[in-house]
Amino acid sequence: MKKTSLLLAIGLLAAAQCLHAADVTGVITFQGTAPAEKEITPIKDDPSCAALYPSGLPKTRFYVVGANGELADVVVSLKGMSGKSPGAAAPPVTLDQKGALYVPQIVALQTGQKLVVKNSDPFIHNVHAKPVANPESNQVQMSGGADLIYTFDRPELFLKFQCDVHPWMFAWVSVFDHPYFAASGADGKFTIKNVPAGKYTLEAIHRKLGAQTAELEVKADGAVQNFTFSPK
Ligand SMILES: [Cu+2]
């Protein structure tokens, strides 16, 4: 092999390793039968909300499970990482109000990181944040109104956002004082990026199904840890 192609090969190898360098990844699966979700029937009593759903009401989203058991909305984080949040330097996270629902319903962010709340609906919402460890706030947001910006100084799990106009609207915001967390997507997958090598306890929490922990060692090429949840 010529020197240049050897260097190229080394470079590509390094890039490939870098791509997966020290990411903690995994898949969350639900095993069993989840309780049936219910139609959000109060929507039909509100004409402006009902108008958004001419062909059927949306359902609750307590257990978002895919065809093969992929479990979304599980908040995964490394324990013992307190005090490492880059705060305001982290890019903002968006929480929208769309179809008289919060989208997404489960949010995770860092202390000091901006949470941008939007109103994409053709009507008013009243955004009521009801934290335990952070200050409460209650703000009206008109249709197409200016974004509401929130930051939280203290870590807190499943901080409740609700709408005081539409009592079925909830979102749950988890705040970490470090960047080592993720929420599982519709495919059940999660990725916690750029984890320093070392031994950790990884915690996975589903709001209805509870918490699980796993011990893992993160090496230079990262680590994989899956979780399986069952009905309580
Ligand atoms: Cu509302």
XYZ file of N, CA and C and ligand atoms in Angstrom:
697
model
N 0.840 -1.198 0.000
C 0.000 0.000 0.000
C 0.885 1.262 0.000
N 0.537 2.200 -0.868
C 1.305 3.440 -0.890
C 1.082 4.213 0.408
N 2.042 5.096 0.661
C 1.974 5.850 1.919
C 0.690 6.688 2.004
N 0.321 7.323 0.839
C -0.868 8.192 0.864
C -2.131 7.380 1.134
N -2.237 6.205 0.483
C -3.463 5.430 0.705
C -3.482 4.833 2.115
N -2.284 4.552 2.655
C -2.231 4.070 4.039
C -2.742 5.161 4.991
N -2.267 6.396 4.722
C -2.712 7.526 5.556
C -4.219 7.725 5.424
N -4.712 7.569 4.181
C -6.149 7.731 3.928
C -6.933 6.675 4.708
N -6.414 5.438 4.652
C -7.086 4.341 5.347
C -7.114 4.592 6.855
N -5.990 5.069 7.383
C -5.919 5.370 8.824
C -6.920 6.481 9.167
N -6.959 7.491 8.275
C -7.873 8.617 8.481
C -9.322 8.163 8.488
N -9.674 7.302 7.528
C -11.056 6.802 7.435
C -11.414 5.982 8.665
N -10.458 5.171 9.105
C -10.672 4.346 10.295
C -10.922 5.232 11.517
N -10.117 6.270 11.640
C -10.262 7.198 12.766
C -11.621 7.887 12.702
N -12.016 8.286 11.467
C -13.302 8.971 11.298
C -14.449 8.029 11.675
N -14.338 6.755 11.249
C -15.392 5.778 11.539
C -15.514 5.560 13.046
N -14.350 5.511 13.726
C -14.381 5.332 15.183
C -14.976 6.553 15.867
N -14.617 7.722 15.304
C -15.075 8.980 15.861
C -16.596 9.072 15.797
N -17.131 8.525 14.686
C -18.572 8.564 14.466
C -19.321 7.919 15.624
N -18.732 6.863 16.181
C -19.407 6.153 17.263
C -18.679 6.337 18.585
N -17.751 7.288 18.604
C -16.893 7.414 19.775
C -17.697 7.656 21.024
N -17.625 6.725 21.931
C -18.144 6.908 23.274
C -19.599 7.347 23.335
N -20.389 6.900 22.356
C -21.831 7.099 22.483
C -22.412 5.914 23.254
N -23.333 6.200 24.161
C -24.083 5.127 24.817
C -25.413 5.023 24.077
N -25.638 3.851 23.468
C -26.853 3.669 22.683
C -27.616 2.456 23.194
N -28.856 2.338 22.775
C -29.632 1.170 23.149
C -31.035 1.257 22.592
N -31.766 0.191 22.815
C -33.156 0.113 22.374
C -34.010 -0.223 23.587
N -35.112 0.480 23.735
C -36.048 0.207 24.827
C -37.234 -0.553 24.249
N -37.558 -1.648 24.911
C -38.638 -2.503 24.419
C -39.686 -2.679 25.503
N -40.927 -2.774 25.061
C -42.021 -3.074 25.983
C -42.467 -4.500 25.727
N -42.553 -5.273 26.815
C -42.956 -6.666 26.682
C -44.283 -6.865 27.411
N -45.268 -7.364 26.701
C -46.577 -7.551 27.312
C -47.622 -6.710 26.594
N -48.745 -6.516 27.267
C -49.827 -5.740 26.660
C -49.995 -4.441 27.434
N -49.856 -3.345 26.740
C -50.016 -2.040 27.390
C -51.502 -1.751 27.586
N -51.841 -1.056 28.678
C -53.234 -0.652 28.854
C -53.700 0.144 27.630
N -54.955 -0.064 27.231
C -55.465 0.619 26.032
C -55.516 2.127 26.264
N -55.111 2.883 25.254
C -55.235 4.340 25.328
C -56.701 4.717 25.106
N -57.094 5.859 25.687
C -58.492 6.286 25.577
C -58.606 7.520 24.676
N -59.706 7.600 23.962
C -59.984 8.819 23.195
C -60.100 9.995 24.152
N -59.571 11.138 23.734
C -59.652 12.333 24.579
C -61.004 12.996 24.294
N -62.027 12.470 24.936
C -63.408 12.872 24.602
C -63.745 14.335 24.914
N -63.116 15.001 25.911
C -63.483 16.410 26.133
C -63.223 17.302 24.920
N -62.381 16.829 23.983
C -62.095 17.644 22.795
C -63.377 17.924 22.012
N -64.298 16.961 22.020
C -65.492 17.158 21.192
C -66.438 18.217 21.767
N -66.231 18.574 23.050
C -67.062 19.626 23.660
C -66.512 21.028 23.397
N -65.350 21.101 22.768
C -64.744 22.389 22.458
C -64.735 22.542 20.932
N -65.667 23.336 20.385
C -65.840 23.372 18.928
C -64.559 23.693 18.153
N -63.726 24.626 18.655
C -62.534 24.976 17.874
C -61.505 23.844 17.888
N -61.459 23.094 18.975
C -60.551 21.926 19.013
C -61.125 20.785 18.177
N -62.431 20.538 18.325
C -63.071 19.431 17.597
C -62.924 19.624 16.090
N -62.925 20.901 15.646
C -62.811 21.189 14.214
C -61.486 20.673 13.639
N -60.486 20.492 14.491
C -59.190 19.982 14.026
C -59.203 18.463 13.836
N -60.260 17.823 14.336
C -60.326 16.353 14.278
C -61.648 15.884 13.649
N -61.856 16.205 12.358
C -63.126 15.839 11.715
C -63.319 14.320 11.601
N -62.223 13.555 11.587
C -62.384 12.121 11.352
C -62.008 11.274 12.556
N -62.127 11.810 13.746
C -61.859 10.998 14.936
C -60.969 11.715 15.922
N -61.220 11.472 17.188
C -60.480 12.157 18.251
C -59.114 11.503 18.471
N -58.129 12.290 18.904
C -56.837 11.686 19.270
C -56.971 10.896 20.572
N -56.003 10.037 20.808
C -56.008 9.231 22.031
C -54.918 9.699 22.986
N -55.036 9.279 24.233
C -53.976 9.524 25.207
C -52.688 8.851 24.715
N -51.558 9.290 25.271
C -50.252 8.769 24.803
C -49.410 8.319 25.994
N -50.020 7.516 26.850
C -49.300 7.070 28.047
C -48.237 6.019 27.711
N -48.566 5.137 26.756
C -47.641 4.058 26.382
C -47.488 4.083 24.866
N -46.417 4.687 24.396
C -46.210 4.796 22.954
C -45.343 3.606 22.527
N -46.028 2.555 22.045
C -45.359 1.278 21.742
C -45.488 0.992 20.246
N -44.380 0.649 19.604
C -44.370 0.317 18.178
C -44.819 -1.110 17.924
N -44.880 -1.470 16.639
C -45.384 -2.782 16.219
C -44.556 -3.928 16.805
N -43.270 -3.694 17.024
C -42.402 -4.742 17.571
C -41.988 -4.446 19.013
N -42.836 -3.703 19.710
C -42.578 -3.438 21.122
C -41.651 -2.274 21.395
N -41.279 -1.510 20.363
C -40.386 -0.363 20.577
C -41.099 0.641 21.492
N -40.429 1.013 22.575
C -41.070 1.891 23.569
C -40.461 3.294 23.505
N -41.301 4.270 23.168
C -40.869 5.674 23.110
C -41.046 6.331 24.471
N -40.498 7.540 24.592
C -40.733 8.405 25.757
C -40.129 7.866 27.055
N -39.071 7.077 26.916
C -38.322 6.662 28.101
C -37.135 7.625 28.242
N -36.977 8.192 29.417
C -35.892 9.144 29.657
C -34.704 8.377 30.257
N -33.586 8.422 29.547
C -32.400 7.647 29.926
C -31.288 8.632 30.305
N -30.603 8.352 31.412
C -29.533 9.283 31.820
C -28.461 8.552 32.610
N -27.268 9.153 32.618
C -26.181 8.629 33.440
C -26.279 9.237 34.829
N -26.104 8.417 35.843
C -26.122 8.923 37.219
C -24.745 9.496 37.574
N -24.733 10.350 38.560
C -23.464 10.838 39.104
C -22.719 11.802 38.214
N -23.428 12.512 37.325
C -22.771 13.440 36.401
C -23.112 14.896 36.708
N -23.646 15.159 37.884
C -24.125 16.498 38.238
C -23.091 17.582 38.012
N -23.584 18.768 37.660
C -22.731 19.948 37.575
C -21.975 20.095 36.283
N -22.304 19.299 35.272
C -21.559 19.376 34.013
C -22.374 20.015 32.888
N -23.454 20.705 33.215
C -24.293 21.283 32.165
C -23.627 22.489 31.516
N -23.586 22.525 30.155
C -23.103 23.744 29.502
C -24.181 24.826 29.470
N -25.363 24.534 30.017
C -26.408 25.534 30.176
C -26.825 26.202 28.893
N -26.769 27.529 28.884
C -27.304 28.314 27.773
C -26.594 28.022 26.452
N -25.413 27.424 26.488
C -24.690 27.129 25.250
C -25.339 25.985 24.476
N -26.172 25.196 25.143
C -26.830 24.072 24.465
C -27.947 24.619 23.572
N -28.130 24.056 22.373
C -29.155 24.583 21.474
C -30.561 24.438 22.065
N -31.479 25.397 21.773
C -32.805 25.350 22.377
C -33.591 24.095 21.986
N -34.522 23.727 22.842
C -35.426 22.601 22.597
C -36.828 23.180 22.412
N -37.588 22.626 21.466
C -38.913 23.170 21.168
C -40.025 22.266 21.699
N -41.014 22.914 22.296
C -42.250 22.236 22.702
C -43.386 22.974 22.010
N -44.101 22.268 21.136
C -45.164 22.915 20.369
C -46.526 22.542 20.951
N -47.492 23.422 20.679
C -48.894 23.106 20.967
C -49.590 23.011 19.620
N -50.014 21.809 19.289
C -50.515 21.536 17.950
C -51.653 20.536 18.057
N -52.806 20.882 17.509
C -53.953 19.979 17.612
C -54.442 19.874 19.044
N -54.265 20.951 19.801
C -54.640 20.962 21.223
C -53.961 19.840 22.007
N -52.721 19.562 21.592
C -51.864 18.608 22.314
C -50.469 19.219 22.408
N -49.718 18.812 23.412
C -48.303 19.169 23.461
C -47.516 18.173 22.611
N -46.634 18.701 21.777
C -45.802 17.872 20.900
C -44.346 18.341 21.009
N -43.430 17.491 21.481
C -43.666 16.141 22.000
C -44.232 16.194 23.422
N -44.695 15.054 23.867
C -45.264 15.002 25.210
C -44.165 14.842 26.268
N -43.076 14.210 25.868
C -41.936 14.020 26.778
C -40.739 14.798 26.237
N -40.194 15.662 27.083
C -39.070 16.520 26.689
C -37.953 16.320 27.710
N -36.701 16.364 27.259
C -35.570 16.346 28.195
C -34.597 17.439 27.787
N -34.113 18.176 28.756
C -33.143 19.241 28.476
C -32.284 19.493 29.706
N -31.351 20.464 29.554
C -30.390 20.739 30.631
C -30.750 22.007 31.385
N -30.235 22.117 32.568
C -30.366 23.373 33.310
C -29.783 24.503 32.455
N -30.496 25.595 32.396
C -30.021 26.759 31.645
C -30.303 26.714 30.151
N -30.633 25.538 29.635
C -30.927 25.401 28.198
C -32.329 25.950 27.929
N -32.507 26.652 26.807
C -33.811 27.251 26.525
C -34.833 26.210 26.073
N -36.024 26.321 26.638
C -37.183 25.571 26.155
C -38.085 26.593 25.466
N -38.284 26.410 24.159
C -39.075 27.348 23.366
C -40.463 26.763 23.170
N -41.480 27.405 23.746
C -42.847 26.889 23.630
C -43.584 27.683 22.557
N -44.124 26.956 21.576
C -44.830 27.567 20.442
C -46.320 27.251 20.502
N -47.098 28.119 19.866
C -48.518 27.834 19.688
C -48.807 27.771 18.191
N -48.918 26.563 17.652
C -49.213 26.387 16.227
C -50.707 26.231 15.972
N -51.505 26.385 17.010
C -52.954 26.205 16.863
C -53.652 27.520 16.522
N -54.856 27.414 15.936
C -55.604 28.636 15.597
C -56.386 29.204 16.782
N -55.974 28.860 17.986
C -56.662 29.387 19.179
C -55.668 29.542 20.331
N -56.166 30.127 21.402
C -55.337 30.478 22.559
C -55.001 29.229 23.402
N -53.831 29.251 24.017
C -53.502 28.270 25.060
C -53.038 29.028 26.291
N -53.103 28.356 27.422
C -52.551 28.922 28.654
C -51.503 27.954 29.182
N -50.249 28.337 29.042
C -49.145 27.420 29.370
C -48.831 27.546 30.854
N -49.076 26.482 31.566
C -48.921 26.487 33.019
C -47.860 25.450 33.407
N -46.669 25.945 33.739
C -45.593 25.062 34.185
C -45.721 24.873 35.690
N -45.776 23.627 36.132
C -45.969 23.335 37.556
C -44.827 22.475 38.094
N -43.639 23.086 38.193
C -42.480 22.324 38.692
C -42.572 22.088 40.194
N -41.677 21.272 40.684
C -41.527 21.059 42.122
C -40.267 21.771 42.615
N -39.165 21.622 41.875
C -37.876 22.194 42.312
C -37.588 23.557 41.696
N -38.361 23.952 40.658
C -38.147 25.221 39.954
C -39.373 26.117 40.146
N -39.267 27.426 39.829
C -40.420 28.312 40.029
C -41.584 27.992 39.073
N -42.803 28.146 39.598
C -44.003 27.934 38.787
C -44.195 29.115 37.838
N -44.830 28.889 36.691
C -45.169 30.016 35.822
C -46.430 29.697 35.039
N -47.169 30.751 34.710
C -48.480 30.590 34.100
C -48.656 31.719 33.095
N -48.683 31.378 31.793
C -48.707 32.433 30.775
C -49.688 32.105 29.661
N -50.401 33.132 29.222
C -51.294 32.998 28.070
C -50.459 33.101 26.796
N -50.818 32.291 25.799
C -50.152 32.393 24.501
C -51.213 32.387 23.405
N -51.319 33.511 22.692
C -52.310 33.623 21.627
C -51.893 32.775 20.433
N -52.867 32.517 19.562
C -52.546 31.849 18.301
C -51.527 32.682 17.538
N -50.447 32.066 17.115
C -49.403 32.800 16.387
C -48.653 33.800 17.247
N -48.835 33.730 18.556
C -48.172 34.673 19.470
C -46.683 34.394 19.561
N -46.002 35.317 20.203
C -44.552 35.162 20.366
C -44.250 33.875 21.143
N -43.115 33.276 20.823
C -42.691 32.078 21.554
C -42.529 32.417 23.033
N -42.828 31.468 23.879
C -42.537 31.604 25.308
C -41.222 30.872 25.571
N -40.328 31.529 26.286
C -39.013 30.940 26.537
C -38.882 30.607 28.024
N -38.499 29.385 28.295
C -38.301 28.931 29.683
C -36.875 28.443 29.858
N -36.342 28.651 31.048
C -35.127 27.937 31.453
C -35.348 27.476 32.892
N -34.682 26.401 33.240
C -34.816 25.853 34.589
C -33.432 25.724 35.204
N -33.320 26.178 36.443
C -32.008 26.189 37.096
C -31.697 24.908 37.852
N -32.740 24.146 38.155
C -32.524 22.956 38.978
C -32.974 21.690 38.268
N -32.247 20.592 38.494
C -32.675 19.341 37.891
C -34.023 18.889 38.449
N -34.815 18.289 37.612
C -36.139 17.824 38.025
C -36.653 16.827 36.992
N -37.272 15.748 37.467
C -37.804 14.751 36.536
C -39.292 14.966 36.302
N -39.696 14.887 35.056
C -41.112 14.936 34.671
C -41.840 16.146 35.268
N -41.224 17.290 35.074
C -41.837 18.563 35.453
C -43.081 18.754 34.571
N -44.204 19.062 35.224
C -45.471 19.058 34.495
C -45.776 20.404 33.831
N -46.081 20.348 32.527
C -46.676 21.482 31.817
C -48.128 21.112 31.547
N -49.032 22.038 31.806
C -50.425 21.789 31.461
C -51.020 23.045 30.851
N -52.151 22.871 30.184
C -52.867 24.016 29.631
C -54.111 24.228 30.474
N -54.278 25.451 30.962
C -55.444 25.713 31.817
C -56.714 25.963 31.001
N -56.588 26.060 29.663
C -57.781 26.183 28.811
C -58.285 24.792 28.413
N -57.320 23.894 28.131
C -57.658 22.539 27.652
C -57.096 21.527 28.656
N -57.941 21.075 29.580
C -57.429 20.314 30.730
C -56.869 18.921 30.409
N -56.925 18.511 29.133
C -56.326 17.225 28.758
C -54.892 17.390 28.267
N -54.438 18.631 28.168
C -53.104 18.885 27.594
C -52.010 18.829 28.660
N -51.096 17.868 28.509
C -49.952 17.758 29.424
C -48.673 17.489 28.639
N -47.567 18.031 29.148
C -46.235 17.632 28.682
C -45.393 17.439 29.931
N -44.335 16.646 29.807
C -43.511 16.309 30.970
C -42.064 16.578 30.601
N -41.477 17.533 31.309
C -40.149 18.033 30.954
C -39.149 17.597 32.030
N -38.140 16.847 31.629
C -37.108 16.430 32.581
C -35.862 17.292 32.390
N -35.343 17.809 33.502
C -34.209 18.742 33.473
C -33.007 18.081 34.148
N -31.878 18.067 33.450
C -30.645 17.474 33.989
C -29.572 18.550 34.102
N -28.708 18.441 35.106
C -27.627 19.423 35.209
C -26.335 18.877 34.597
N -26.515 18.115 33.511
C -25.400 17.587 32.714
C -25.954 17.204 31.338
N -25.084 16.946 30.369
C -25.592 16.654 29.012
C -25.776 15.165 28.708
N -25.694 14.310 29.708
C -25.662 12.859 29.436
C -27.030 12.225 29.642
N -27.943 12.522 28.725
C -29.314 12.003 28.806
C -29.900 11.945 27.398
N -31.006 11.244 27.262
C -31.726 11.164 25.985
C -33.122 10.635 26.272
N -34.032 10.844 25.341
C -35.358 10.221 25.427
C -35.494 9.276 24.242
N -36.072 8.093 24.479
C -36.208 7.139 23.376
C -37.241 7.641 22.383
N -36.967 7.380 21.096
C -37.867 7.801 20.029
C -38.902 6.730 19.718
N -39.669 6.949 18.651
C -40.718 6.010 18.250
C -40.124 4.639 17.897
N -38.841 4.608 17.536
C -38.178 3.340 17.221
C -37.576 2.694 18.476
N -37.832 3.295 19.638
C -37.324 2.747 20.899
C -35.858 3.054 21.158
N -35.205 3.693 20.183
C -33.750 3.897 20.308
C -33.414 5.186 21.056
N -32.276 5.150 21.724
C -31.752 6.362 22.355
C -30.246 6.440 22.118
N -29.707 7.641 22.136
C -28.259 7.852 22.020
C -27.841 8.950 22.989
N -26.919 8.630 23.865
C -26.291 9.646 24.720
C -24.888 9.853 24.155
N -24.638 11.065 23.714
C -23.407 11.312 22.941
C -22.228 11.707 23.827
N -21.032 11.403 23.298
C -19.768 11.933 23.852
C -19.574 11.659 25.340
N -19.763 10.419 25.706
C -19.611 10.052 27.118
C -18.135 9.724 27.390
N -17.543 10.348 28.393
C -16.154 10.003 28.724
C -16.050 8.529 29.139
N -14.958 7.887 28.767
C -14.771 6.486 29.138
C -14.839 6.332 30.655
N -15.419 5.226 31.091
C -15.516 5.002 32.527
C -16.679 4.089 32.866
N -16.846 3.844 34.159
C -17.945 2.987 34.616
C -19.085 3.858 35.135
N -20.296 3.494 34.749
C -21.458 4.321 35.075
C -22.659 3.469 35.465
N -23.602 4.138 36.125
C -24.944 3.585 36.275
C -25.843 4.351 35.317
N -26.545 3.601 34.479
C -27.465 4.192 33.512
C -28.880 3.955 34.020
N -29.684 5.015 34.025
C -31.051 4.873 34.514
C -32.031 5.154 33.383
N -33.041 4.309 33.254
C -34.096 4.498 32.257
C -35.421 4.629 33.003
N -36.137 5.722 32.744
C -37.387 5.958 33.473
C -38.530 6.198 32.494
N -39.597 5.439 32.676
C -40.844 5.680 31.944
C -41.845 6.201 32.955
N -42.584 7.230 32.582
C -43.423 7.924 33.567
C -44.445 6.993 34.221
N -44.935 6.017 33.481
C -45.937 5.090 34.025
C -45.329 3.760 34.459
N -44.212 3.381 33.831
C -43.676 2.027 34.046
C -42.514 1.995 35.032
N -42.105 3.179 35.519
C -41.081 3.211 36.554
C -39.665 3.254 36.024
N -38.729 2.991 36.943
C -37.302 3.165 36.634
C -36.571 1.828 36.646
N -35.537 1.748 35.825
C -34.616 0.612 35.840
C -33.207 1.184 35.759
N -32.260 0.442 36.341
C -30.869 0.869 36.198
C -30.025 -0.283 35.661
N -28.900 0.081 35.065
C -27.938 -0.914 34.583
C -26.542 -0.352 34.794
N -25.624 -1.241 35.191
C -24.220 -0.835 35.316
C -23.558 -1.069 33.966
N -22.769 -0.113 33.510
C -22.087 -0.331 32.241
C -20.725 0.340 32.240
N -19.874 -0.190 31.387
C -18.560 0.425 31.205
C -18.500 1.006 29.805
N -18.197 2.291 29.732
C -18.071 2.957 28.443
C -16.596 2.952 28.063
N -16.313 2.363 26.899
C -14.938 2.341 26.410
C -14.804 3.352 25.284
N -13.659 3.359 24.617
C -13.392 4.371 23.583
C -14.424 4.324 22.458
N -14.971 3.128 22.199
C -15.970 3.027 21.127
C -17.400 3.026 21.677
N -17.582 3.468 22.905
C -18.930 3.616 23.456
C -19.422 2.374 24.163
N -20.742 2.275 24.314
C -21.354 1.129 24.984
C -22.799 1.005 24.520
N -23.299 -0.224 24.607
C -24.695 -0.491 24.237
C -25.410 -1.057 25.453
N -26.569 -0.534 25.750
C -27.362 -1.045 26.870
C -28.846 -0.971 26.502
N -29.486 -2.115 26.437
C -30.921 -2.156 26.146
C -31.706 -2.321 27.435
N -32.968 -1.928 27.400
C -33.861 -2.110 28.552
C -35.181 -2.704 28.063
N -35.774 -3.545 28.903
C -37.111 -4.076 28.607
C -38.041 -3.724 29.756
N -39.144 -3.077 29.425
C -40.152 -2.739 30.430
C -41.365 -3.654 30.276
N -42.017 -3.907 31.402
C -43.230 -4.730 31.409
C -44.320 -3.970 32.133
N -45.600 -4.376 31.949
C -46.680 -3.708 32.680
C -46.459 -3.820 34.175
N -46.795 -2.783 34.925
C -46.601 -2.805 36.385
C -47.685 -3.612 37.054
Cu -54.545 24.682 25.412
